[in-house]
XYZ file of C-alpha atoms in Angstrom:
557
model
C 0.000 0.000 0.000
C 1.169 3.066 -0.941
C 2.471 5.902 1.615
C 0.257 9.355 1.600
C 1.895 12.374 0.269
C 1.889 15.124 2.349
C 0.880 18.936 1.587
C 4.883 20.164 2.912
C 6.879 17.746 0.129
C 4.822 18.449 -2.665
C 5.093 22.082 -2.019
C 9.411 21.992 -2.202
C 9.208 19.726 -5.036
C 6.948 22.423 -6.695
C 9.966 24.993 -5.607
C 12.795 23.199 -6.738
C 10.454 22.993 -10.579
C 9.573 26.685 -10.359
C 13.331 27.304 -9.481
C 14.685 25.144 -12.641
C 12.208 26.876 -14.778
C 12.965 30.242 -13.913
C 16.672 29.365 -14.763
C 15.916 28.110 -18.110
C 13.557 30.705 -19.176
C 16.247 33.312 -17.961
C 19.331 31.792 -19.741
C 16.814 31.565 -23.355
C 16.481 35.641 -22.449
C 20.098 36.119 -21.645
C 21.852 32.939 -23.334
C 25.727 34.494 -22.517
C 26.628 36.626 -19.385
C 27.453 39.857 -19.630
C 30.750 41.632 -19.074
C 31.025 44.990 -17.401
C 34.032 47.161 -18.948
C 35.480 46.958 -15.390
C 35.664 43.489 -15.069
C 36.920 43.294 -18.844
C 40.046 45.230 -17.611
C 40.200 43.127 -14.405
C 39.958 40.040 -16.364
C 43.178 41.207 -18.369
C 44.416 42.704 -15.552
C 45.696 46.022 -17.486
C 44.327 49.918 -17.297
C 45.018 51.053 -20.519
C 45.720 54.990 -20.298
C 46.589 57.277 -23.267
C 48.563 60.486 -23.369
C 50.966 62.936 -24.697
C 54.056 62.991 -23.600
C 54.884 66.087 -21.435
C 56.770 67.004 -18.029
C 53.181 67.602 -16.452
C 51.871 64.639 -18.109
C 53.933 61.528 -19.159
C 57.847 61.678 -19.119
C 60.890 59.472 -18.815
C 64.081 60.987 -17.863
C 66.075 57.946 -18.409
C 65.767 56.512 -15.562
C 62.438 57.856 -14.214
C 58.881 57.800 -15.340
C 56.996 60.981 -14.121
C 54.291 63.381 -14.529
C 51.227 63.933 -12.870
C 48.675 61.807 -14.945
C 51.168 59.376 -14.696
C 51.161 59.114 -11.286
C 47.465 59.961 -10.713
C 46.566 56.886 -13.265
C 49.242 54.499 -11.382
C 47.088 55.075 -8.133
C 44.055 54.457 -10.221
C 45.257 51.318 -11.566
C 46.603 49.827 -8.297
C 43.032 51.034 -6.405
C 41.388 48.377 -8.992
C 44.380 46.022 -8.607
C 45.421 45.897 -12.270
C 48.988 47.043 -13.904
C 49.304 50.440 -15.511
C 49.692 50.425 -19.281
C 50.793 53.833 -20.921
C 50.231 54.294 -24.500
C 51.698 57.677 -26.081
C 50.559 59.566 -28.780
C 52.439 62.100 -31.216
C 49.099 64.500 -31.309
C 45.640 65.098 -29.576
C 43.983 64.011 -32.916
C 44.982 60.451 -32.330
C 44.868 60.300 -28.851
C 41.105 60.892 -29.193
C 40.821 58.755 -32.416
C 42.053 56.115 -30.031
C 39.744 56.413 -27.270
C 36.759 56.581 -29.579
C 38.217 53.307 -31.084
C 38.192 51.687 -27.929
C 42.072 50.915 -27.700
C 42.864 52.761 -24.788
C 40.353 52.800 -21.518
C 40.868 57.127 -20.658
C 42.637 59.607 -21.857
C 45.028 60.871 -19.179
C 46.978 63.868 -20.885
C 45.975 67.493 -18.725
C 42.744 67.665 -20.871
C 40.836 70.659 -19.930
C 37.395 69.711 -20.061
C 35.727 72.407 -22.833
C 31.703 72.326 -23.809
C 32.837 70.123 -26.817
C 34.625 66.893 -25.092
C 31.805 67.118 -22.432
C 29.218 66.709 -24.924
C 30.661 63.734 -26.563
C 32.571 62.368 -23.553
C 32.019 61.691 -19.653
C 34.890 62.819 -17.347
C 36.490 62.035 -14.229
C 36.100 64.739 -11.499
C 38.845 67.866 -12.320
C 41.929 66.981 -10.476
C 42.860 70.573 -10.976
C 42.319 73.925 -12.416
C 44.318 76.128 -15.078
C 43.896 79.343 -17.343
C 44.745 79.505 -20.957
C 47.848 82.177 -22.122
C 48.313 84.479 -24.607
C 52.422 83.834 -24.728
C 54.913 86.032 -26.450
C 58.941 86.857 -26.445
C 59.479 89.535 -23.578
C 60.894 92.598 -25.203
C 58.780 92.182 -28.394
C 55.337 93.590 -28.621
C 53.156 93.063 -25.941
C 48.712 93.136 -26.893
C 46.727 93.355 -24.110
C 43.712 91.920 -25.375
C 42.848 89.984 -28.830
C 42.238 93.008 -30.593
C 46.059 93.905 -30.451
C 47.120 90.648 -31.861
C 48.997 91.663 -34.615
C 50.150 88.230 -36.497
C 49.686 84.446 -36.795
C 48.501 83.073 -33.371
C 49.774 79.017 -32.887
C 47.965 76.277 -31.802
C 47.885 72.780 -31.529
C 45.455 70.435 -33.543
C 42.822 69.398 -31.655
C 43.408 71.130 -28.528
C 41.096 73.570 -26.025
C 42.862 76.138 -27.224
C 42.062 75.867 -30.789
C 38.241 75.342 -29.765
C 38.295 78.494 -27.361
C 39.681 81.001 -30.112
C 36.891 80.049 -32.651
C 35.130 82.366 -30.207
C 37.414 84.552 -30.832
C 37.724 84.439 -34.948
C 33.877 85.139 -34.985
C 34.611 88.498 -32.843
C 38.059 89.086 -34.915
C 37.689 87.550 -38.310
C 41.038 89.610 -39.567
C 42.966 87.188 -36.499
C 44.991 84.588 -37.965
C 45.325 81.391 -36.463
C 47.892 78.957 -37.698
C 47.001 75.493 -36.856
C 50.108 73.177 -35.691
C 50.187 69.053 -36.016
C 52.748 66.693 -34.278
C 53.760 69.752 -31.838
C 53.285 70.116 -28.156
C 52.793 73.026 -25.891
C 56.673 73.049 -24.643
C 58.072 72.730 -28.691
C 55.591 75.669 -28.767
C 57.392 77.866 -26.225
C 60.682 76.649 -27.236
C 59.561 78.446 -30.787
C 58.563 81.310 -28.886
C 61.586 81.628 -27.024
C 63.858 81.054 -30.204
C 61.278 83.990 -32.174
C 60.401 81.494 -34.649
C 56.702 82.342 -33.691
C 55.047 85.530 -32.619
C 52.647 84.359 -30.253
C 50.831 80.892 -28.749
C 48.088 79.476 -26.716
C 49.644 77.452 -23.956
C 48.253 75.677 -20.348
C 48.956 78.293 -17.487
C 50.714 75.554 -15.745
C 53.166 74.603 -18.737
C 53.687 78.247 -18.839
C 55.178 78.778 -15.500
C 57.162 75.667 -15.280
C 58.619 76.561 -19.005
C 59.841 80.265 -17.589
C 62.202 78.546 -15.195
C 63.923 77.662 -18.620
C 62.870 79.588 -21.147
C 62.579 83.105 -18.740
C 62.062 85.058 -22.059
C 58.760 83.811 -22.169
C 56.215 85.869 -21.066
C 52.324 86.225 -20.648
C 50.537 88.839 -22.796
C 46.928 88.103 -21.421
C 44.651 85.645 -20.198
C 42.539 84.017 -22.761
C 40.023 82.022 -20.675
C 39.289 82.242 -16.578
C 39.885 78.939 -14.858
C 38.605 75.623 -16.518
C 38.794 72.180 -15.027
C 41.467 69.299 -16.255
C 40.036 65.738 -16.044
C 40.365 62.338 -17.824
C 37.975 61.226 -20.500
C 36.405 58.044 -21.445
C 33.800 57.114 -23.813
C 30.248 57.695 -23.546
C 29.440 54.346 -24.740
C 31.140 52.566 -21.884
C 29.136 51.441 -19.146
C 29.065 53.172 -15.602
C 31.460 50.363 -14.092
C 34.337 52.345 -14.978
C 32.709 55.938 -14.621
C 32.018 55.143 -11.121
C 35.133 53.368 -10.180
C 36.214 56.567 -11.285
C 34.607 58.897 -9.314
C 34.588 56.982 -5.996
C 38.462 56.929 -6.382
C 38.874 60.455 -7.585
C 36.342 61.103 -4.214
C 38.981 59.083 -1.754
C 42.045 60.344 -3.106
C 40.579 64.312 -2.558
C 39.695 62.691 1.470
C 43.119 61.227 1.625
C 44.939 64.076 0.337
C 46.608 62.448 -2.494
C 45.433 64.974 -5.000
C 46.933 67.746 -3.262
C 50.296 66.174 -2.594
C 50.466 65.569 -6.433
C 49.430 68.849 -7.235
C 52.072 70.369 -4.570
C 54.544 68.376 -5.823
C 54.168 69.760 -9.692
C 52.803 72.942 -9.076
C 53.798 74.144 -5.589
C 57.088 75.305 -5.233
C 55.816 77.022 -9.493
C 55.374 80.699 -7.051
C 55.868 84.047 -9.129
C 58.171 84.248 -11.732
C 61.035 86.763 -11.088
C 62.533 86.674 -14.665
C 65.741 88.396 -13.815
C 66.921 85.882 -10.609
C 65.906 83.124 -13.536
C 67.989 84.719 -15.996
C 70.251 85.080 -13.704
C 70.778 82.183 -12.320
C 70.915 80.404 -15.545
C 74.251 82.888 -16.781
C 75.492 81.164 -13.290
C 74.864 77.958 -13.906
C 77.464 78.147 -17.369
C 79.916 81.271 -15.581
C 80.181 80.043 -11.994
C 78.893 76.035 -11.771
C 81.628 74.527 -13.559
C 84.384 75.890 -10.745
C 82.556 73.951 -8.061
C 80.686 71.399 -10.047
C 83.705 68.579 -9.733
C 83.337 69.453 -5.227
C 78.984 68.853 -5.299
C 79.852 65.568 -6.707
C 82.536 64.350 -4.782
C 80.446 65.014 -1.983
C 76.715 64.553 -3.236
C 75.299 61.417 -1.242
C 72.545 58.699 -1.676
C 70.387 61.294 0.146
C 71.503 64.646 -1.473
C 72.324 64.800 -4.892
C 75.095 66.687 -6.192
C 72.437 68.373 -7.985
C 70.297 69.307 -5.084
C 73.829 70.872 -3.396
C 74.067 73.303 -5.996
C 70.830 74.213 -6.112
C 71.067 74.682 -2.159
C 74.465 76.527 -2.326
C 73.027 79.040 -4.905
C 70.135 79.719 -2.758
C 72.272 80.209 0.183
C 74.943 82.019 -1.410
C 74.662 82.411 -5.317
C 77.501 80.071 -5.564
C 80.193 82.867 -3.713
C 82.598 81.199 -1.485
C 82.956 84.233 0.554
C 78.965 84.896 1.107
C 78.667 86.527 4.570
C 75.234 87.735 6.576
C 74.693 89.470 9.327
C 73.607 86.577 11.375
C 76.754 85.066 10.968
C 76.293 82.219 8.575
C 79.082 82.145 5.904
C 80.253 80.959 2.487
C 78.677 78.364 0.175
C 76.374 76.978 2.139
C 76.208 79.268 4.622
C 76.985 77.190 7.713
C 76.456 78.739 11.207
C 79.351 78.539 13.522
C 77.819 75.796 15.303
C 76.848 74.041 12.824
C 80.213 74.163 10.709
C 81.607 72.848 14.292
C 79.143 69.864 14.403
C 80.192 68.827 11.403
C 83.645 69.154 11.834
C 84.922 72.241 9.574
C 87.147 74.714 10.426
C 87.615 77.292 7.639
C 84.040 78.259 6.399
C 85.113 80.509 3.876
C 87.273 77.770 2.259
C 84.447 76.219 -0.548
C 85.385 72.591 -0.491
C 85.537 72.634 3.190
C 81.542 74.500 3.150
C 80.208 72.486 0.264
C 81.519 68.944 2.091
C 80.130 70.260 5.433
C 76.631 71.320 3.966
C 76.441 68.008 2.612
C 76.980 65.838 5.915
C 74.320 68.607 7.619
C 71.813 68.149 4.871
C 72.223 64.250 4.713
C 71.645 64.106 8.422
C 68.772 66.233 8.322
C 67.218 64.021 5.904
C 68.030 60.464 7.893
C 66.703 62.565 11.108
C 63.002 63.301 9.397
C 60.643 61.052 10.770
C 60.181 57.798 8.823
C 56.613 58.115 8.828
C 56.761 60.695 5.999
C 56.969 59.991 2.740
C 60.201 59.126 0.591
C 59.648 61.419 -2.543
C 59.099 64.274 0.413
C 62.047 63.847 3.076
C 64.240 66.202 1.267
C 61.689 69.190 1.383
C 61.504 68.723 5.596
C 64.953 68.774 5.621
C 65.434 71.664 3.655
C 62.810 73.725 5.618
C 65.107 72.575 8.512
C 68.282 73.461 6.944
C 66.685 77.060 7.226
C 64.836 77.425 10.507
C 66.036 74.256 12.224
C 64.592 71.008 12.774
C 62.757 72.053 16.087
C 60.904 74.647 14.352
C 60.011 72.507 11.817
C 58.958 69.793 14.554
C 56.542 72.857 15.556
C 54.923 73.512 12.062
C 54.557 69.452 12.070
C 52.304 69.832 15.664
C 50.436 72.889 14.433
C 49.356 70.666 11.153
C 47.985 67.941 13.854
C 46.811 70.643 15.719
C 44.695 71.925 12.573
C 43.247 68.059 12.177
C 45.790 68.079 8.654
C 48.302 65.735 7.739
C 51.895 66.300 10.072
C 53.554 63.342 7.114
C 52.233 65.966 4.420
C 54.460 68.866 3.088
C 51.845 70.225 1.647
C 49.827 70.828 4.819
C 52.922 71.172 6.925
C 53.674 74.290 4.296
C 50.449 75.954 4.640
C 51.342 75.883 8.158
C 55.307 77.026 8.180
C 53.912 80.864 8.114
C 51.718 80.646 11.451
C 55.167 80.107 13.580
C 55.428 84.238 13.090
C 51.874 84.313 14.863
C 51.983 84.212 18.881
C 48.326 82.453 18.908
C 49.899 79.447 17.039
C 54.207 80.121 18.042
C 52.592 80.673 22.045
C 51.687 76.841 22.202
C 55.124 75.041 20.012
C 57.944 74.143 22.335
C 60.543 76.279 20.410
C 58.428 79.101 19.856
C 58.811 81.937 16.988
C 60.196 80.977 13.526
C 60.578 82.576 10.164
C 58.103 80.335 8.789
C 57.228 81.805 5.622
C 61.213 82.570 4.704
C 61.391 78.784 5.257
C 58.328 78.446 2.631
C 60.011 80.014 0.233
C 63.127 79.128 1.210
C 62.169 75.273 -0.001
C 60.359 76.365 -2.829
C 63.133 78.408 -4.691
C 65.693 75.662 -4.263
C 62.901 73.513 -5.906
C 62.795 75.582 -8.823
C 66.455 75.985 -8.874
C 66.431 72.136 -8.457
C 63.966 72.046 -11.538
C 65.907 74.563 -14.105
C 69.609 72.742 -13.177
C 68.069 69.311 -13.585
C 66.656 70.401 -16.892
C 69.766 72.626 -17.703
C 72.343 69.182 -16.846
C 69.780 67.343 -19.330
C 69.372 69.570 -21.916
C 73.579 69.694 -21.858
C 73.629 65.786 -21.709
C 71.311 65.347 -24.637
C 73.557 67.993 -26.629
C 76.569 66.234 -25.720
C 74.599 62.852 -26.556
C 73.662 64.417 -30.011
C 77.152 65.986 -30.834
C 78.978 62.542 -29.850
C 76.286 61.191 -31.870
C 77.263 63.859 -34.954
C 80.511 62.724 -34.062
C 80.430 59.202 -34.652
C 78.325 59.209 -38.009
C 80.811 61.626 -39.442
C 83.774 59.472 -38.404
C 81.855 56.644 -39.511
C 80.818 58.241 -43.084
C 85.009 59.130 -42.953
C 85.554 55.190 -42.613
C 83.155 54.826 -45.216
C 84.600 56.990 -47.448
C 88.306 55.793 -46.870
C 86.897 52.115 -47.414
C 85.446 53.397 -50.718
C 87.980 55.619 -51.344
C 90.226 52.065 -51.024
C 88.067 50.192 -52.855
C 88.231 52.750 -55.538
C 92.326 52.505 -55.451
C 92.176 48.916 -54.906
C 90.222 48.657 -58.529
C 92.435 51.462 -60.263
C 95.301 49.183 -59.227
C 93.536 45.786 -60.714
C 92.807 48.399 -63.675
C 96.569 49.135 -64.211
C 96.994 45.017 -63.708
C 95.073 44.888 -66.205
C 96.324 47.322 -68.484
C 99.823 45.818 -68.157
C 98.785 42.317 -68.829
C 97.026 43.198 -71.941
C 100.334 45.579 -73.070
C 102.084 42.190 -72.433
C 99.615 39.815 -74.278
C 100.054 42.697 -76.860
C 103.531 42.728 -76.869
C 104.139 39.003 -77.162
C 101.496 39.021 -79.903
C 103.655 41.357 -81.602
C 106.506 38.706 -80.649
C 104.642 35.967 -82.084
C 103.519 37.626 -84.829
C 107.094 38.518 -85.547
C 108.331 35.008 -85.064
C 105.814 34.159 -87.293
C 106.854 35.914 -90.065
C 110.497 35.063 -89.680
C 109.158 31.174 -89.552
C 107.123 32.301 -92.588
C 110.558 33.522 -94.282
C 112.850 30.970 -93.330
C 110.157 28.480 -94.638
C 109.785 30.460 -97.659
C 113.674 30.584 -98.182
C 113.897 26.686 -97.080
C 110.832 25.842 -99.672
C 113.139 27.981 -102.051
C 116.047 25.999 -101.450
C 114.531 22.913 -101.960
C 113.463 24.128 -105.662
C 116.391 25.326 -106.556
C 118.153 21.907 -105.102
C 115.294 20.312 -106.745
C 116.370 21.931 -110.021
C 119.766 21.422 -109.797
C 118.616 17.951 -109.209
C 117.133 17.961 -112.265
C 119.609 19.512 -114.256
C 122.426 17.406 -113.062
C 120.003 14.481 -114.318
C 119.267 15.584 -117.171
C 123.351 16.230 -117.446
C 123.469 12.798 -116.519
C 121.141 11.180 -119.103
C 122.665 13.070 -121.647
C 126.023 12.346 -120.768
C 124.881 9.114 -121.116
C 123.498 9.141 -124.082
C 126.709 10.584 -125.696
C 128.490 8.103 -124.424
C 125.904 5.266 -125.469
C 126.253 7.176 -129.299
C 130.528 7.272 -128.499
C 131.078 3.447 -128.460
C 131.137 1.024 -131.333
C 128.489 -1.351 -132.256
C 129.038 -4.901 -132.398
């Protein structure tokens, strides 16, 4: 007999059919699972970023990659736990071409984000701000406004500069704007600064950084107020990526990463003095090269021999007998102390200044706490080179004070002017400071840092190209002496060759001769012969008829 069913099994069995149906009918909907762009990248484990190469950008010094959408997009990439892949592009025109063409994820190249690419693109959140410049050669004519612009205008392809001055073309139809390809905004100023171009549209920020080298660049006007810079990516990818954006352009703001970035490229880029750039770059070719051989002999793994010059000049403009009132003296203007701490007795002497300088400003730097960051060490220790390290210990407790970031230079500069006010000097254990010397203190040797680094590069990669000249024309010489051989080598087989045939010439000439001799003798011997063949003859016929006389002489019987 059969067991009852009861109401509680038939109603999971009915479940567990309902379940498998809803399954199947959802897989015939949906027969293949869909991939978000996100997990596309994840999957492949790559974050594909294009961009132009540029110091503000994308840049590799030869032994260094750098620039600030470089190291923005490295953060990005390791927040979604993929690998960074960089791929550069000679012009804006492709880069975009690219990213519409889905072969690179964003565009990462200090886009400023104009009505146009918001229309056809999304965009991060701006990571900063900048102005467009009206850039000419100082001590040529300066407009004031686009009215004044009296010749061809340059801009690159497919840039917010070229869309903001259509603006202007409608308002100034007589301006002429000449329309560059495969150009960037520093070849740009470079033209500028070498007058072969009147005037360009460049980046604010590219502007002031380029000064420190080029200091005959200057600003006429500002084109355009303040716009936002931000990455791009297509409007046809899905919000995975958008909003993995966002929420990590959102935590790096909270954590202060964007501002350490942005302090690190643009912070210590003040205003431009063009005469101490000037200047200082004269120095760098008059006076450098005396004491360039004693910054490297005693340039550490800490401080650079590069970063002791640029400290030297802004402690003494590179004079070995610098003096000041306070008592510091010569290259690196050592307190008396200070030049006993370290062991030196003749401050005045410049080996003896730039070698203790060196062993003050590599201690400095192993005495900063460990709990700030690498890339940042130096600047603490430079602010403490100026005011002390106790001082800058205060500036470090005001920042924690303030609820900021004590490990940040950023925030600890913001804070290096309050230790000249009592309310915030009144509660720091070493009390008042020059705190905003000290600011700028650290942010001319950066700039000094900047232009000598460039200046030592620019020098290497002439000396690179010139050894480079060098070498083909010594190689074209070898070249040429090889041909020059070859073509000896077959003017000698050529004379060979003319000497052999004179010989085969001559003894043809031989043989022909002894021919004809042979010929003659034979002729004479075939001559001989006749005539002995006729004699012959004759003495037969001599014969016979001496016979015959004799035959008629005798008697017959």
């Amino acid at each position: 007999m059969n067991k009852p069913v009861s109401f509680a099994y038939i109603l999971a069995r009915l479940k567990i059919i309902l379940a498998i149906v809803f399954v199947l009918l959802l897989s015939a909907c949906n027969p293949f699972v869909h991939t978000t762009d996100l997990q596309e990248m994840q999957k492949r484990n790559t974050l594909i970023m294009g961009t132009i190469n540029g110091s503000l950008t994308y840049s590799y010094d030869g032994e260094n990659y750098s620039g600030l959408d470089y190291e923005l997009g490295k953060k990005f990439a390791a927040y979604l736990k993929v690998k960074l892949v960089v791929v550069e592009f000679e012009s804006l025109d492709n880069l975009f071409l690219a990213l519409d063409n889905n072969e690179i994820d964003f565009a990462g190249a200090g886009l400023t984000l104009t009505p146009n690419r918001a229309e056809k693109y999304r965009s991060s959140p701006p990571y900063y701000y900048l102005t467009q410049k009206l850039v000419y050669h100082k001590g040529t004519y300066r407009p004031r406004e686009m009215a004044d612009v009296s010749g061809p205008v340059s801009v690159l392809k497919g840039s917010s500069h070229e869309e903001n001055i259509a603006e202007s073309l409608q308002e100034y139809p007589e301006l002429i704007l000449d329309v560059l390809e495969n150009e960037d905004q520093e070849s740009l100023l470079r033209k500028i600064a070498e007058k072969k171009i009147k005037f360009a549209i460049v980046d604010s920020t590219t502007l002031a950084q380029k000064q420190r080298y080029y200091p005959a660049l200057a600003e006429a006007f500002t084109i355009n107020e303040k716009q936002p810079v931000a990455w791009l990516i297509r409007k046809t990818q899905d919000d995975t990526l958008y909003s993995a954006i966002i929420e990590f352009m959102g935590n790096q703001y909270k954590l202060g990463a964007i501002a350490k970035i942005e302090e690190k490229y643009f912070g210590h880029v003040g205003h431009f003095d063009y005469v101490d750039t000037r200047t200082f770059l004269k120095r760098i070719s008059s006076k450098l090269p005396t004491y360039q051989d004693l910054f490297k002999q005693y340039a550490t793994p800490e401080a650079s021999w590069l970063l002791l010059a640029s400290v030297s000049y802004q402690e003494s403009h590179w004079n070995p007998k610098a003096r000041s009132p306070t008592g510091v003296r010569g290259m690196m203007m050592l307190t008396l102390d200070t030049a006993k701490f370290v062991g030196i007795k003749n401050r005045l002497n410049a080996q003896q200044s730039i070698q203790g300088g060196a062993k003050y400003l590599t201690q400095l730097i192993k005495r900063v706490p460990e709990s700030i960051p690498e890339d940042e060490r130096v600047w603490f220790a430079l602010a403490s080179y100026n005011i002390g390290l106790g001082h800058l210990l205060d500036a470090r407790r005001i920042t924690k004070m303030k609820k900021q970031n004590p490990d940040s230079w950023a925030d600890v500069k913001e804070n290096l002017p309050l230790l000249h006010q009592r309310k915030w000097y009144s509660k720091t254990r070493y009390g008042y400071a020059r705190g905003r010397e000290a600011q700028h203190y650290v942010d001319n040797i950066r700039q000094y840092l900047k232009t000598l680094t460039w200046h030592v590069q620019e020098q290497e990669n002439a000396m690179r190209i010139e050894a480079e000249k060098q070498a083909e024309i010594e190689q074209l010489a070898a070249i040429e002496a090889e041909k020059q051989a070859e073509i000896e080598q077959l003017a000698a087989i050529e004379a060979e060759k003319q000497a052999e045939i004179k010989r085969l010439e001559t003894i043809k000439i031989e043989k022909q001769s002894e021919i004809e001799r042979l010929t003659v003798i034979e002729n004479k011997k075939y001559s001989d012969i006749e005539k002995l063949e006729a004699i012959e003859v004759e003495k037969k016929a001599t014969i016979k008829a001496s016979d015959q006389q004799l035959s008629a002489a005798e008697p017959t019987n």
